[in-house]
Amino acid sequence: MSADFQGYEQDYGVLTADITNRIGKIPKLAGGESEEKKQMVMNVEKQLEEAKELLEQMDLEVREIPAQSRGMYSNRMRSYKQEMSKLEADFKRSRIAYSDEVRNELLGDDGNSSESQLIKLREERAHLLDNTERLDRSSRRLEAGYQIAVETEQIGQNILENLNQDREKIQRARERLRETDTNLGKSSRILTGMLRRIIQNRLLVFVLGIIIVITIILAIYFSFRGH
């Protein structure tokens, strides 16, 4: 694993720890519209964006790792992304959560606010929490879809690598076949030449045999004729 990934990983750990700490403070800040609370929310939003950018950089680094060694780091990335989804969900809840002081500001410290206002407030809070849960589920489904896409891409890369290896093997086999065919052609020409010479030698022996027989017959003939 490269040093870049380790650096991103350390930065991500420090950043998420700070985000978690700030998210826990948001509901406790006085007044939903106070400057301190607005600034805290803005800071957390910026930090979440920085954390997402770090995750993207880490994801790119993981993709550069050979497929056979990528599994462990892919699991770590999956955990980091799940942690990011949880941080975003906690941040949304912290922004809509009401502290005791905010609730008192809405209902009045004297306790004379009507019960219907309190019920309405609880219903609105429940509705917001329900929407947050739906967003969380949607985020998890998107994350699962993204993970499937990444795994599919990895499988596709492995298949392409296997196909390239098979193609190279086929090309090497074709080259060997061509060499074998060339060698067979040379052997065929050599055998043809040898066969031609054998036939020529046999014809020469046959002709020499006829000449010898004729010579012997002529010698015998002239011998008898002389007597």
PDB file of C-alpha atoms in Angstrom:
ATOM      1  CA  MET A   1       0.000   0.000   0.000  1.00  0.00           C
ATOM      2  CA  SER A   2       1.345   3.435  -0.918  1.00  0.00           C
ATOM      3  CA  ALA A   3       2.326   6.081   1.595  1.00  0.00           C
ATOM      4  CA  ASP A   4      -0.335   8.369   0.058  1.00  0.00           C
ATOM      5  CA  PHE A   5      -3.117   6.021   1.169  1.00  0.00           C
ATOM      6  CA  GLN A   6      -1.746   5.816   4.693  1.00  0.00           C
ATOM      7  CA  GLY A   7      -1.562   9.623   4.852  1.00  0.00           C
ATOM      8  CA  TYR A   8      -5.159   9.956   3.624  1.00  0.00           C
ATOM      9  CA  GLU A   9      -6.234   7.325   6.133  1.00  0.00           C
ATOM     10  CA  GLN A  10      -4.633   9.164   9.068  1.00  0.00           C
ATOM     11  CA  ASP A  11      -6.113  12.499   7.972  1.00  0.00           C
ATOM     12  CA  TYR A  12      -9.524  10.853   7.638  1.00  0.00           C
ATOM     13  CA  GLY A  13      -9.336   9.403  11.158  1.00  0.00           C
ATOM     14  CA  VAL A  14      -8.415  12.750  12.714  1.00  0.00           C
ATOM     15  CA  LEU A  15     -11.051  14.603  10.702  1.00  0.00           C
ATOM     16  CA  THR A  16     -13.914  12.210  11.507  1.00  0.00           C
ATOM     17  CA  ALA A  17     -13.041  12.314  15.210  1.00  0.00           C
ATOM     18  CA  ASP A  18     -13.304  16.113  15.170  1.00  0.00           C
ATOM     19  CA  ILE A  19     -16.577  15.928  13.202  1.00  0.00           C
ATOM     20  CA  THR A  20     -18.048  13.499  15.750  1.00  0.00           C
ATOM     21  CA  ASN A  21     -17.078  15.814  18.589  1.00  0.00           C
ATOM     22  CA  ARG A  22     -18.661  18.854  16.932  1.00  0.00           C
ATOM     23  CA  ILE A  23     -21.847  17.011  15.976  1.00  0.00           C
ATOM     24  CA  GLY A  24     -22.331  16.131  19.647  1.00  0.00           C
ATOM     25  CA  LYS A  25     -22.088  19.816  20.583  1.00  0.00           C
ATOM     26  CA  ILE A  26     -24.579  21.184  18.036  1.00  0.00           C
ATOM     27  CA  PRO A  27     -27.829  20.240  19.882  1.00  0.00           C
ATOM     28  CA  LYS A  28     -26.467  21.729  23.092  1.00  0.00           C
ATOM     29  CA  LEU A  29     -25.872  25.185  21.643  1.00  0.00           C
ATOM     30  CA  ALA A  30     -28.430  27.789  22.735  1.00  0.00           C
ATOM     31  CA  GLY A  31     -30.912  28.981  20.148  1.00  0.00           C
ATOM     32  CA  GLY A  32     -31.526  27.367  16.779  1.00  0.00           C
ATOM     33  CA  GLU A  33     -30.593  30.629  15.015  1.00  0.00           C
ATOM     34  CA  SER A  34     -27.599  31.641  17.125  1.00  0.00           C
ATOM     35  CA  GLU A  35     -24.419  32.678  15.338  1.00  0.00           C
ATOM     36  CA  GLU A  36     -22.379  30.135  17.270  1.00  0.00           C
ATOM     37  CA  LYS A  37     -24.650  27.307  16.162  1.00  0.00           C
ATOM     38  CA  LYS A  38     -24.677  28.514  12.540  1.00  0.00           C
ATOM     39  CA  GLN A  39     -20.883  28.673  12.515  1.00  0.00           C
ATOM     40  CA  MET A  40     -20.635  25.197  14.036  1.00  0.00           C
ATOM     41  CA  VAL A  41     -22.994  23.790  11.396  1.00  0.00           C
ATOM     42  CA  MET A  42     -21.030  25.452   8.588  1.00  0.00           C
ATOM     43  CA  ASN A  43     -17.753  24.078   9.952  1.00  0.00           C
ATOM     44  CA  VAL A  44     -19.141  20.539  10.128  1.00  0.00           C
ATOM     45  CA  GLU A  45     -20.479  20.818   6.578  1.00  0.00           C
ATOM     46  CA  LYS A  46     -17.025  21.843   5.326  1.00  0.00           C
ATOM     47  CA  GLN A  47     -15.378  19.034   7.264  1.00  0.00           C
ATOM     48  CA  LEU A  48     -17.804  16.485   5.830  1.00  0.00           C
ATOM     49  CA  GLU A  49     -16.921  17.655   2.327  1.00  0.00           C
ATOM     50  CA  GLU A  50     -13.212  17.321   3.154  1.00  0.00           C
ATOM     51  CA  ALA A  51     -13.841  13.804   4.496  1.00  0.00           C
ATOM     52  CA  LYS A  52     -15.659  12.853   1.280  1.00  0.00           C
ATOM     53  CA  GLU A  53     -12.754  14.144  -0.785  1.00  0.00           C
ATOM     54  CA  LEU A  54     -10.347  12.073   1.310  1.00  0.00           C
ATOM     55  CA  LEU A  55     -12.522   9.009   0.729  1.00  0.00           C
ATOM     56  CA  GLU A  56     -12.424   9.637  -3.020  1.00  0.00           C
ATOM     57  CA  GLN A  57      -8.625   9.895  -2.949  1.00  0.00           C
ATOM     58  CA  MET A  58      -8.372   6.711  -0.904  1.00  0.00           C
ATOM     59  CA  ASP A  59     -10.726   4.953  -3.309  1.00  0.00           C
ATOM     60  CA  LEU A  60      -8.527   5.923  -6.243  1.00  0.00           C
ATOM     61  CA  GLU A  61      -5.456   4.611  -4.437  1.00  0.00           C
ATOM     62  CA  VAL A  62      -7.208   1.276  -3.758  1.00  0.00           C
ATOM     63  CA  ARG A  63      -8.089   0.886  -7.431  1.00  0.00           C
ATOM     64  CA  GLU A  64      -4.379   1.047  -8.281  1.00  0.00           C
ATOM     65  CA  ILE A  65      -3.674  -2.017  -6.122  1.00  0.00           C
ATOM     66  CA  PRO A  66      -3.413  -5.392  -7.962  1.00  0.00           C
ATOM     67  CA  ALA A  67      -6.718  -7.270  -7.887  1.00  0.00           C
ATOM     68  CA  GLN A  68      -5.308 -10.192  -5.873  1.00  0.00           C
ATOM     69  CA  SER A  69      -4.275  -7.851  -3.016  1.00  0.00           C
ATOM     70  CA  ARG A  70      -7.222  -5.446  -3.120  1.00  0.00           C
ATOM     71  CA  GLY A  71      -9.749  -7.322  -0.935  1.00  0.00           C
ATOM     72  CA  MET A  72      -8.533  -6.178   2.494  1.00  0.00           C
ATOM     73  CA  TYR A  73      -8.365  -2.523   1.469  1.00  0.00           C
ATOM     74  CA  SER A  74     -11.776  -2.698  -0.199  1.00  0.00           C
ATOM     75  CA  ASN A  75     -13.237  -3.891   3.114  1.00  0.00           C
ATOM     76  CA  ARG A  76     -11.577  -0.979   4.913  1.00  0.00           C
ATOM     77  CA  MET A  77     -12.987   1.445   2.383  1.00  0.00           C
ATOM     78  CA  ARG A  78     -16.441  -0.067   2.870  1.00  0.00           C
ATOM     79  CA  SER A  79     -16.173   0.531   6.630  1.00  0.00           C
ATOM     80  CA  TYR A  80     -15.037   4.121   6.102  1.00  0.00           C
ATOM     81  CA  LYS A  81     -17.958   4.817   3.769  1.00  0.00           C
ATOM     82  CA  GLN A  82     -20.416   3.325   6.254  1.00  0.00           C
ATOM     83  CA  GLU A  83     -18.885   5.550   8.927  1.00  0.00           C
ATOM     84  CA  MET A  84     -19.340   8.565   6.635  1.00  0.00           C
ATOM     85  CA  SER A  85     -23.004   7.697   6.081  1.00  0.00           C
ATOM     86  CA  LYS A  86     -23.489   7.452   9.850  1.00  0.00           C
ATOM     87  CA  LEU A  87     -21.787  10.808  10.414  1.00  0.00           C
ATOM     88  CA  GLU A  88     -24.043  12.465   7.847  1.00  0.00           C
ATOM     89  CA  ALA A  89     -27.112  10.931   9.483  1.00  0.00           C
ATOM     90  CA  ASP A  90     -25.980  12.058  12.940  1.00  0.00           C
ATOM     91  CA  PHE A  91     -25.326  15.539  11.577  1.00  0.00           C
ATOM     92  CA  LYS A  92     -28.862  15.753  10.166  1.00  0.00           C
ATOM     93  CA  ARG A  93     -30.319  14.617  13.481  1.00  0.00           C
ATOM     94  CA  SER A  94     -28.215  17.109  15.420  1.00  0.00           C
ATOM     95  CA  ARG A  95     -29.512  19.984  13.294  1.00  0.00           C
ATOM     96  CA  ILE A  96     -33.157  19.141  13.939  1.00  0.00           C
ATOM     97  CA  ALA A  97     -32.763  18.023  17.565  1.00  0.00           C
ATOM     98  CA  TYR A  98     -34.183  20.389  20.169  1.00  0.00           C
ATOM     99  CA  SER A  99     -32.338  21.111  23.384  1.00  0.00           C
ATOM    100  CA  ASP A 100     -34.258  21.895  26.517  1.00  0.00           C
ATOM    101  CA  GLU A 101     -33.482  25.576  26.088  1.00  0.00           C
ATOM    102  CA  VAL A 102     -34.764  25.706  22.500  1.00  0.00           C
ATOM    103  CA  ARG A 103     -37.912  23.830  23.507  1.00  0.00           C
ATOM    104  CA  ASN A 104     -38.492  26.317  26.319  1.00  0.00           C
ATOM    105  CA  GLU A 105     -38.042  29.202  23.884  1.00  0.00           C
ATOM    106  CA  LEU A 106     -40.693  27.685  21.605  1.00  0.00           C
ATOM    107  CA  LEU A 107     -43.147  26.706  24.354  1.00  0.00           C
ATOM    108  CA  GLY A 108     -42.428  29.390  26.924  1.00  0.00           C
ATOM    109  CA  ASP A 109     -40.662  29.092  30.266  1.00  0.00           C
ATOM    110  CA  ASP A 110     -43.836  29.696  32.197  1.00  0.00           C
ATOM    111  CA  GLY A 111     -45.237  26.272  31.200  1.00  0.00           C
ATOM    112  CA  ASN A 112     -48.545  27.806  30.075  1.00  0.00           C
ATOM    113  CA  SER A 113     -48.230  26.705  26.415  1.00  0.00           C
ATOM    114  CA  SER A 114     -50.975  24.481  25.242  1.00  0.00           C
ATOM    115  CA  GLU A 115     -50.630  20.716  25.082  1.00  0.00           C
ATOM    116  CA  SER A 116     -51.541  20.827  21.393  1.00  0.00           C
ATOM    117  CA  GLN A 117     -48.423  22.890  20.622  1.00  0.00           C
ATOM    118  CA  LEU A 118     -46.236  20.321  22.380  1.00  0.00           C
ATOM    119  CA  ILE A 119     -47.918  17.468  20.493  1.00  0.00           C
ATOM    120  CA  LYS A 120     -47.478  19.327  17.214  1.00  0.00           C
ATOM    121  CA  LEU A 121     -43.823  19.914  17.968  1.00  0.00           C
ATOM    122  CA  ARG A 122     -43.279  16.227  18.733  1.00  0.00           C
ATOM    123  CA  GLU A 123     -45.059  15.230  15.541  1.00  0.00           C
ATOM    124  CA  GLU A 124     -42.897  17.567  13.483  1.00  0.00           C
ATOM    125  CA  ARG A 125     -39.776  16.231  15.131  1.00  0.00           C
ATOM    126  CA  ALA A 126     -40.888  12.638  14.492  1.00  0.00           C
ATOM    127  CA  HIS A 127     -41.624  13.526  10.873  1.00  0.00           C
ATOM    128  CA  LEU A 128     -38.167  15.033  10.429  1.00  0.00           C
ATOM    129  CA  LEU A 129     -36.529  12.005  12.011  1.00  0.00           C
ATOM    130  CA  ASP A 130     -38.542   9.736   9.725  1.00  0.00           C
ATOM    131  CA  ASN A 131     -37.353  11.692   6.678  1.00  0.00           C
ATOM    132  CA  THR A 132     -33.801  11.421   7.943  1.00  0.00           C
ATOM    133  CA  GLU A 133     -34.146   7.666   8.270  1.00  0.00           C
ATOM    134  CA  ARG A 134     -35.460   7.485   4.706  1.00  0.00           C
ATOM    135  CA  LEU A 135     -32.494   9.486   3.470  1.00  0.00           C
ATOM    136  CA  ASP A 136     -30.181   7.169   5.373  1.00  0.00           C
ATOM    137  CA  ARG A 137     -31.764   4.116   3.774  1.00  0.00           C
ATOM    138  CA  SER A 138     -31.468   5.716   0.350  1.00  0.00           C
ATOM    139  CA  SER A 139     -27.809   6.501   1.031  1.00  0.00           C
ATOM    140  CA  ARG A 140     -27.163   2.909   2.064  1.00  0.00           C
ATOM    141  CA  ARG A 141     -28.852   1.610  -1.095  1.00  0.00           C
ATOM    142  CA  LEU A 142     -26.758   3.972  -3.209  1.00  0.00           C
ATOM    143  CA  GLU A 143     -23.648   2.836  -1.378  1.00  0.00           C
ATOM    144  CA  ALA A 144     -24.551  -0.805  -1.969  1.00  0.00           C
ATOM    145  CA  GLY A 145     -25.153  -0.069  -5.651  1.00  0.00           C
ATOM    146  CA  TYR A 146     -21.812   1.705  -5.899  1.00  0.00           C
ATOM    147  CA  GLN A 147     -20.052  -1.224  -4.227  1.00  0.00           C
ATOM    148  CA  ILE A 148     -21.681  -3.657  -6.642  1.00  0.00           C
ATOM    149  CA  ALA A 149     -20.551  -1.488  -9.541  1.00  0.00           C
ATOM    150  CA  VAL A 150     -16.978  -1.448  -8.209  1.00  0.00           C
ATOM    151  CA  GLU A 151     -16.983  -5.230  -7.713  1.00  0.00           C
ATOM    152  CA  THR A 152     -18.432  -5.690 -11.200  1.00  0.00           C
ATOM    153  CA  GLU A 153     -15.678  -3.488 -12.598  1.00  0.00           C
ATOM    154  CA  GLN A 154     -13.072  -5.601 -10.794  1.00  0.00           C
ATOM    155  CA  ILE A 155     -14.604  -8.813 -12.150  1.00  0.00           C
ATOM    156  CA  GLY A 156     -14.621  -7.298 -15.642  1.00  0.00           C
ATOM    157  CA  GLN A 157     -10.948  -6.371 -15.309  1.00  0.00           C
ATOM    158  CA  ASN A 158     -10.102  -9.907 -14.186  1.00  0.00           C
ATOM    159  CA  ILE A 159     -12.016 -11.359 -17.132  1.00  0.00           C
ATOM    160  CA  LEU A 160     -10.202  -9.042 -19.545  1.00  0.00           C
ATOM    161  CA  GLU A 161      -6.856 -10.024 -18.053  1.00  0.00           C
ATOM    162  CA  ASN A 162      -7.733 -13.719 -18.423  1.00  0.00           C
ATOM    163  CA  LEU A 163      -8.853 -13.153 -22.014  1.00  0.00           C
ATOM    164  CA  ASN A 164      -5.600 -11.351 -22.802  1.00  0.00           C
ATOM    165  CA  GLN A 165      -3.617 -14.220 -21.329  1.00  0.00           C
ATOM    166  CA  ASP A 166      -5.636 -16.746 -23.351  1.00  0.00           C
ATOM    167  CA  ARG A 167      -5.099 -14.701 -26.501  1.00  0.00           C
ATOM    168  CA  GLU A 168      -1.345 -14.640 -25.891  1.00  0.00           C
ATOM    169  CA  LYS A 169      -1.348 -18.422 -25.395  1.00  0.00           C
ATOM    170  CA  ILE A 170      -3.273 -18.906 -28.648  1.00  0.00           C
ATOM    171  CA  GLN A 171      -0.852 -16.630 -30.495  1.00  0.00           C
ATOM    172  CA  ARG A 172       2.126 -18.561 -29.141  1.00  0.00           C
ATOM    173  CA  ALA A 173       0.467 -21.854 -30.172  1.00  0.00           C
ATOM    174  CA  ARG A 174      -0.095 -20.462 -33.674  1.00  0.00           C
ATOM    175  CA  GLU A 175       3.563 -19.443 -33.892  1.00  0.00           C
ATOM    176  CA  ARG A 176       4.627 -22.939 -32.869  1.00  0.00           C
ATOM    177  CA  LEU A 177       2.281 -24.430 -35.466  1.00  0.00           C
ATOM    178  CA  ARG A 178       3.774 -22.182 -38.144  1.00  0.00           C
ATOM    179  CA  GLU A 179       7.279 -23.228 -37.123  1.00  0.00           C
ATOM    180  CA  THR A 180       6.230 -26.887 -37.157  1.00  0.00           C
ATOM    181  CA  ASP A 181       4.658 -26.465 -40.594  1.00  0.00           C
ATOM    182  CA  THR A 182       7.842 -24.829 -41.874  1.00  0.00           C
ATOM    183  CA  ASN A 183       9.957 -27.639 -40.454  1.00  0.00           C
ATOM    184  CA  LEU A 184       7.635 -30.240 -41.976  1.00  0.00           C
ATOM    185  CA  GLY A 185       7.953 -28.521 -45.347  1.00  0.00           C
ATOM    186  CA  LYS A 186      11.737 -28.603 -45.109  1.00  0.00           C
ATOM    187  CA  SER A 187      11.664 -32.280 -44.063  1.00  0.00           C
ATOM    188  CA  SER A 188       9.328 -33.101 -46.963  1.00  0.00           C
ATOM    189  CA  ARG A 189      11.683 -31.477 -49.458  1.00  0.00           C
ATOM    190  CA  ILE A 190      14.660 -33.329 -47.990  1.00  0.00           C
ATOM    191  CA  LEU A 191      12.814 -36.673 -48.156  1.00  0.00           C
ATOM    192  CA  THR A 192      11.732 -35.978 -51.724  1.00  0.00           C
ATOM    193  CA  GLY A 193      15.347 -35.288 -52.721  1.00  0.00           C
ATOM    194  CA  MET A 194      16.546 -38.442 -50.989  1.00  0.00           C
ATOM    195  CA  LEU A 195      13.846 -40.519 -52.721  1.00  0.00           C
ATOM    196  CA  ARG A 196      14.805 -39.035 -56.079  1.00  0.00           C
ATOM    197  CA  ARG A 197      18.459 -39.933 -55.522  1.00  0.00           C
ATOM    198  CA  ILE A 198      17.528 -43.480 -54.455  1.00  0.00           C
ATOM    199  CA  ILE A 199      15.501 -43.949 -57.659  1.00  0.00           C
ATOM    200  CA  GLN A 200      18.358 -42.555 -59.734  1.00  0.00           C
ATOM    201  CA  ASN A 201      20.831 -44.898 -58.036  1.00  0.00           C
ATOM    202  CA  ARG A 202      18.580 -47.895 -58.650  1.00  0.00           C
ATOM    203  CA  LEU A 203      18.208 -46.993 -62.318  1.00  0.00           C
ATOM    204  CA  LEU A 204      21.982 -46.616 -62.588  1.00  0.00           C
ATOM    205  CA  VAL A 205      22.536 -50.021 -60.973  1.00  0.00           C
ATOM    206  CA  PHE A 206      19.936 -51.570 -63.287  1.00  0.00           C
ATOM    207  CA  VAL A 207      21.602 -50.073 -66.391  1.00  0.00           C
ATOM    208  CA  LEU A 208      25.033 -51.188 -65.208  1.00  0.00           C
ATOM    209  CA  GLY A 209      23.656 -54.693 -64.621  1.00  0.00           C
ATOM    210  CA  ILE A 210      22.259 -54.833 -68.173  1.00  0.00           C
ATOM    211  CA  ILE A 211      25.566 -53.623 -69.588  1.00  0.00           C
ATOM    212  CA  ILE A 212      27.469 -56.286 -67.640  1.00  0.00           C
ATOM    213  CA  VAL A 213      25.085 -59.029 -68.768  1.00  0.00           C
ATOM    214  CA  ILE A 214      25.385 -57.917 -72.397  1.00  0.00           C
ATOM    215  CA  THR A 215      29.175 -57.793 -72.080  1.00  0.00           C
ATOM    216  CA  ILE A 216      29.249 -61.320 -70.687  1.00  0.00           C
ATOM    217  CA  ILE A 217      26.947 -62.610 -73.453  1.00  0.00           C
ATOM    218  CA  LEU A 218      29.062 -60.948 -76.122  1.00  0.00           C
ATOM    219  CA  ALA A 219      32.255 -62.387 -74.596  1.00  0.00           C
ATOM    220  CA  ILE A 220      30.785 -65.878 -74.612  1.00  0.00           C
ATOM    221  CA  TYR A 221      29.534 -65.436 -78.167  1.00  0.00           C
ATOM    222  CA  PHE A 222      32.853 -64.295 -79.574  1.00  0.00           C
ATOM    223  CA  SER A 223      34.624 -67.039 -77.616  1.00  0.00           C
ATOM    224  CA  PHE A 224      32.519 -69.792 -79.253  1.00  0.00           C
ATOM    225  CA  ARG A 225      32.787 -68.146 -82.606  1.00  0.00           C
ATOM    226  CA  GLY A 226      36.556 -68.142 -82.401  1.00  0.00           C
ATOM    227  CA  HIS A 227      36.646 -71.884 -81.855  1.00  0.00           C
TER     228      HIS A 227
END
